[in-house]
mmCIF file of C-alpha atoms in Angstrom:
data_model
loop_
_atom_site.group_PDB
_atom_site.id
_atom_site.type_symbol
_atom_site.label_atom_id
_atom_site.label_comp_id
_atom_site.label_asym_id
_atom_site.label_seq_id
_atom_site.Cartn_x
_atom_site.Cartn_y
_atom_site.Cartn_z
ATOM 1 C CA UNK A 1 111.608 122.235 138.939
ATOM 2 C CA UNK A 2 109.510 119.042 140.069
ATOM 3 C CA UNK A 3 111.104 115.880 138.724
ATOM 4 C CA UNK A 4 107.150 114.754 137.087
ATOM 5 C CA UNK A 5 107.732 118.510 135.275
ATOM 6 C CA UNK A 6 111.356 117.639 134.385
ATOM 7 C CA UNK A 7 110.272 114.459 132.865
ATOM 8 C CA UNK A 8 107.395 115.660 131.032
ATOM 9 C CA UNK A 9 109.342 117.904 129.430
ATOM 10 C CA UNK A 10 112.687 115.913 129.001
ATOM 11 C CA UNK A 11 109.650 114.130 126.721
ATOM 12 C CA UNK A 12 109.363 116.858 124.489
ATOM 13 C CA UNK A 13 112.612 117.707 123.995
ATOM 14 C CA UNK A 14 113.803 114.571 123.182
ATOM 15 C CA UNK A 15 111.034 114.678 120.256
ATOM 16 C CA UNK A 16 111.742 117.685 119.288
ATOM 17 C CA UNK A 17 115.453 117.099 119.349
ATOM 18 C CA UNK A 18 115.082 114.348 117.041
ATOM 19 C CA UNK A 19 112.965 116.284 114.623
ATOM 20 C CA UNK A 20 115.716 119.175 114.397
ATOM 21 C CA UNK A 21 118.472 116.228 113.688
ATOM 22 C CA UNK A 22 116.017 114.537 110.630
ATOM 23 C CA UNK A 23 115.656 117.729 109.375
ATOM 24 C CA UNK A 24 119.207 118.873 109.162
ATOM 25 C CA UNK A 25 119.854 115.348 107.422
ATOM 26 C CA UNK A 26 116.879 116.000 104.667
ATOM 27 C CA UNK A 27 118.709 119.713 104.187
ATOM 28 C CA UNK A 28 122.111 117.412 103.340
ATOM 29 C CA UNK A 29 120.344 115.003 101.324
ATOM 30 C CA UNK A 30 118.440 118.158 99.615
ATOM 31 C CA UNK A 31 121.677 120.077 98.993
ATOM 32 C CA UNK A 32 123.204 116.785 97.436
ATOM 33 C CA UNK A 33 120.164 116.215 95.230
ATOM 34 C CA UNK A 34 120.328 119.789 94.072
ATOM 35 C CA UNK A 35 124.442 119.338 93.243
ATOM 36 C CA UNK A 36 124.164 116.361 91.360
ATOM 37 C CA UNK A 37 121.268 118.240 89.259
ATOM 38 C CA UNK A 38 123.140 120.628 88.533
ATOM 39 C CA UNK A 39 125.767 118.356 87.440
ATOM 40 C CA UNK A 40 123.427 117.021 85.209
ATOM 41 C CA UNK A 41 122.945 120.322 83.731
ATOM 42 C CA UNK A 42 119.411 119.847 83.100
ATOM 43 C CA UNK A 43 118.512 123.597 83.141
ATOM 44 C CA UNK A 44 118.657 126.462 85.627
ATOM 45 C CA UNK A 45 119.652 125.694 89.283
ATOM 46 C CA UNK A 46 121.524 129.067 90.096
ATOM 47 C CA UNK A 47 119.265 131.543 91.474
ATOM 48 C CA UNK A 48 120.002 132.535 95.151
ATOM 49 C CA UNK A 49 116.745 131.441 96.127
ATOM 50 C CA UNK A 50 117.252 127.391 94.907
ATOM 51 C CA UNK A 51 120.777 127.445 96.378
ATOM 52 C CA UNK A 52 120.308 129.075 99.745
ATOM 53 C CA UNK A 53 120.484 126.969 102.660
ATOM 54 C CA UNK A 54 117.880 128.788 104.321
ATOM 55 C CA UNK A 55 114.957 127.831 102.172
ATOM 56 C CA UNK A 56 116.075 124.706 102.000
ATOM 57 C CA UNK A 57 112.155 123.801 103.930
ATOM 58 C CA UNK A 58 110.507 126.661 101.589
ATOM 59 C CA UNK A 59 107.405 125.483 99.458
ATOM 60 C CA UNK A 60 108.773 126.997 96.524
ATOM 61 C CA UNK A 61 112.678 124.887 97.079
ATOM 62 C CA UNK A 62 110.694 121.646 97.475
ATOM 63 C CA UNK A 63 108.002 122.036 94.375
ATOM 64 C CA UNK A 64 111.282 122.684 92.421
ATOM 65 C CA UNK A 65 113.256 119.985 93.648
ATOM 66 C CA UNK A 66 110.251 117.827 92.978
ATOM 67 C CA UNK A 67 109.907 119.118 89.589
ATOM 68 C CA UNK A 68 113.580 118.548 88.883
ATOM 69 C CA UNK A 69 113.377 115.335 90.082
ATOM 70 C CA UNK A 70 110.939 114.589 88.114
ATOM 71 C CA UNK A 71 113.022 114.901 84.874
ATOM 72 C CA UNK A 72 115.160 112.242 85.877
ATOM 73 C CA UNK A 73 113.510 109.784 88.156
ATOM 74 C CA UNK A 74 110.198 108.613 89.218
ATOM 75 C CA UNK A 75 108.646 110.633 92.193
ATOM 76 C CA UNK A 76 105.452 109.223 93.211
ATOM 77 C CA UNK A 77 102.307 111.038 94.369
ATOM 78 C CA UNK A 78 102.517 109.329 97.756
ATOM 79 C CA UNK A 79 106.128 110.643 97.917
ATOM 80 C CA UNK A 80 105.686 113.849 97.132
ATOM 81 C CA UNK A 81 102.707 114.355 99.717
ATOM 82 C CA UNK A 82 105.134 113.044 102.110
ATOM 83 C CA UNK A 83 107.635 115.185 101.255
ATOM 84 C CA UNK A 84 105.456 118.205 101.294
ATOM 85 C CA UNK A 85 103.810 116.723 104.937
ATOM 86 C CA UNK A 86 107.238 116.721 106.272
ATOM 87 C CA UNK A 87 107.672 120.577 104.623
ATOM 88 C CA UNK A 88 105.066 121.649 106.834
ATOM 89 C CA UNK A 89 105.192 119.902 110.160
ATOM 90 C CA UNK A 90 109.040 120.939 110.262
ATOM 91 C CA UNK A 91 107.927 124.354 109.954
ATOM 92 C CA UNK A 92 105.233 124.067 112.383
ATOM 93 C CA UNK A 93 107.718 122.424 115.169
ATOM 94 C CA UNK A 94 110.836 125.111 114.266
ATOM 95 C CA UNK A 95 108.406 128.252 113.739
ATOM 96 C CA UNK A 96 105.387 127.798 116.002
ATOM 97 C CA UNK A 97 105.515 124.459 118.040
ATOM 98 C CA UNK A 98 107.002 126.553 121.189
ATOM 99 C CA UNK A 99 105.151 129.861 120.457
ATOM 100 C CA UNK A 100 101.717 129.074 119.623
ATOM 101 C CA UNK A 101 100.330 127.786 122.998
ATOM 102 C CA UNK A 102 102.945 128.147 125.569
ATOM 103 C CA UNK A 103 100.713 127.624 128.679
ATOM 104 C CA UNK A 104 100.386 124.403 127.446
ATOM 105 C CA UNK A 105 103.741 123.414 129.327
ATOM 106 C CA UNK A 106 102.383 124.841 132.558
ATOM 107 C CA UNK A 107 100.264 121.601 132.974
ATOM 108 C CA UNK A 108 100.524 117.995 132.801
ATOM 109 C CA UNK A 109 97.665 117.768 130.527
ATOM 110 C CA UNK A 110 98.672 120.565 128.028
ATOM 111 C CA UNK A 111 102.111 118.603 128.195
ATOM 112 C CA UNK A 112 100.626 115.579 127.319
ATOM 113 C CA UNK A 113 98.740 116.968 124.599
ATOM 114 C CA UNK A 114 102.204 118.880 123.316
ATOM 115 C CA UNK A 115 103.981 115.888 123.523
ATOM 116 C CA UNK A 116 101.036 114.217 121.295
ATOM 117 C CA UNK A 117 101.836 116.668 118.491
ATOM 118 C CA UNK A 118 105.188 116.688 118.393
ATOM 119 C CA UNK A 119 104.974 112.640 118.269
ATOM 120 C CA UNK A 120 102.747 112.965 115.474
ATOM 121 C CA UNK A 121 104.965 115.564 113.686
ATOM 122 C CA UNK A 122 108.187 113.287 114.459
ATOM 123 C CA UNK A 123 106.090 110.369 112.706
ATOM 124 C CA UNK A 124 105.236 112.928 109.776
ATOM 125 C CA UNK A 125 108.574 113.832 109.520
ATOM 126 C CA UNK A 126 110.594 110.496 109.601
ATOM 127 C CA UNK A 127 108.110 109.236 106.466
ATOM 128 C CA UNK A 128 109.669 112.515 103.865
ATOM 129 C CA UNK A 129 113.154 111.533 105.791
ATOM 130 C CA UNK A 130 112.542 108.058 104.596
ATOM 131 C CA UNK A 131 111.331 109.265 101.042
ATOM 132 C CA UNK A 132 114.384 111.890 100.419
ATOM 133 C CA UNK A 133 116.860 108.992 101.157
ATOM 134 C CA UNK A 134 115.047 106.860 98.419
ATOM 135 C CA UNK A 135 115.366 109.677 95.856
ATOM 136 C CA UNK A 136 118.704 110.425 96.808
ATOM 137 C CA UNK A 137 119.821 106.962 95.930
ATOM 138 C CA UNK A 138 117.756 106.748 93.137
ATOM 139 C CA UNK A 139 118.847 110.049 91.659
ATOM 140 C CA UNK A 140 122.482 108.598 92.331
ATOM 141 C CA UNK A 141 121.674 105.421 90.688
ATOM 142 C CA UNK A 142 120.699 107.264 87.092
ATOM 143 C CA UNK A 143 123.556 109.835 87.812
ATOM 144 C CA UNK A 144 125.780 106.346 87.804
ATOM 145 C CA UNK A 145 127.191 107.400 91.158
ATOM 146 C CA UNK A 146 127.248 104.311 93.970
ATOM 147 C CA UNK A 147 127.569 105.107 97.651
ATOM 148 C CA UNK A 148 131.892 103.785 97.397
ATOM 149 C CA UNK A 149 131.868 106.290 94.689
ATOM 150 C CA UNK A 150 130.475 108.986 97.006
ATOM 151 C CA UNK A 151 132.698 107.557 100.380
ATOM 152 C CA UNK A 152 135.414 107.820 98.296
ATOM 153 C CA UNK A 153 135.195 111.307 97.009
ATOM 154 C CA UNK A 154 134.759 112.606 100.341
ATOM 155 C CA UNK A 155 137.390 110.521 102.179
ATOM 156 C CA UNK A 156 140.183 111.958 99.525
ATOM 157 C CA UNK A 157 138.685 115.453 100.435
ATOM 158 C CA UNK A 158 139.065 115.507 104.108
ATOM 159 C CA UNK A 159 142.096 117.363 105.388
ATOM 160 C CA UNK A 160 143.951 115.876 108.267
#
């Protein structure tokens, strides 16, 4: 491989890398928001759907999240477009980003352009990562929880 190709796509990669890691933060931050609602018992959490990991980025996980959030804190419109931006362009670089035009990576043009779109999708991306931190600490802040609380809890429940 030619080192121009090897950069070009070391590019990519790197974006797309950093995408992956955001999102497997939001599904923490998700998966905490969802335990400490449920440990609010504010109504039904328990269905197999709302609990498993893998629709974690589902359209119907988030609108419920949202909608339990709701109940407790206050989720703007502007943050729940983001949130629902961040749904899709996730999607878009794990499901279809690599399979949709694949000879795009044959040229340095088609590279440039890919590397466009994932930059846009990392920008996308990084605004819902900001927002789900914000709730998360909000959503801690009414559940009386601070982050030594939190630290704490999981320190004592590491094994060593």
């Amino acid at each position: 491989m030619n080192e121009a190709l090897k950069k070009d796509v070391a590019h990519i990669y790197h974006e797309v890398g950093a995408i992956v890691q955001a999102s497997q933060h939001m599904e923490f931050a998700i998966g905490y928001c969802l335990t400490i609602l449920k440990g609010m018992k504010l109504g039904p959490l328990l269905n197999d759907e709302f609990d498993s990991s893998m629709t974690k980025f589902s359209k119907i996980t988030f609108g419920r999240l949202i909608g339990e959030l709701k109940k407790v804190i206050k989720v703007d419109e502007g943050s729940e477009e983001a949130l629902m931006l961040t749904l899709k362009e996730r999607n878009f670089i794990i499901h279809n980003f690599f399979y949709d035009d694949p000879e795009l990576f044959s040229t340095p043009l088609g590279r440039q352009d890919l590397l466009a779109r994932v930059k846009l999708a990392r920008a996308n991306i990084d605004e819902g990562f900001q927002v789900i931190d914000s709730l998360t600490v909000e959503l801690m802040r009414v559940n009386g929880l601070s982050m030594d609380d939190v630290m704490a809890d999981v320190e004592s429940s590491i094994r060593y």
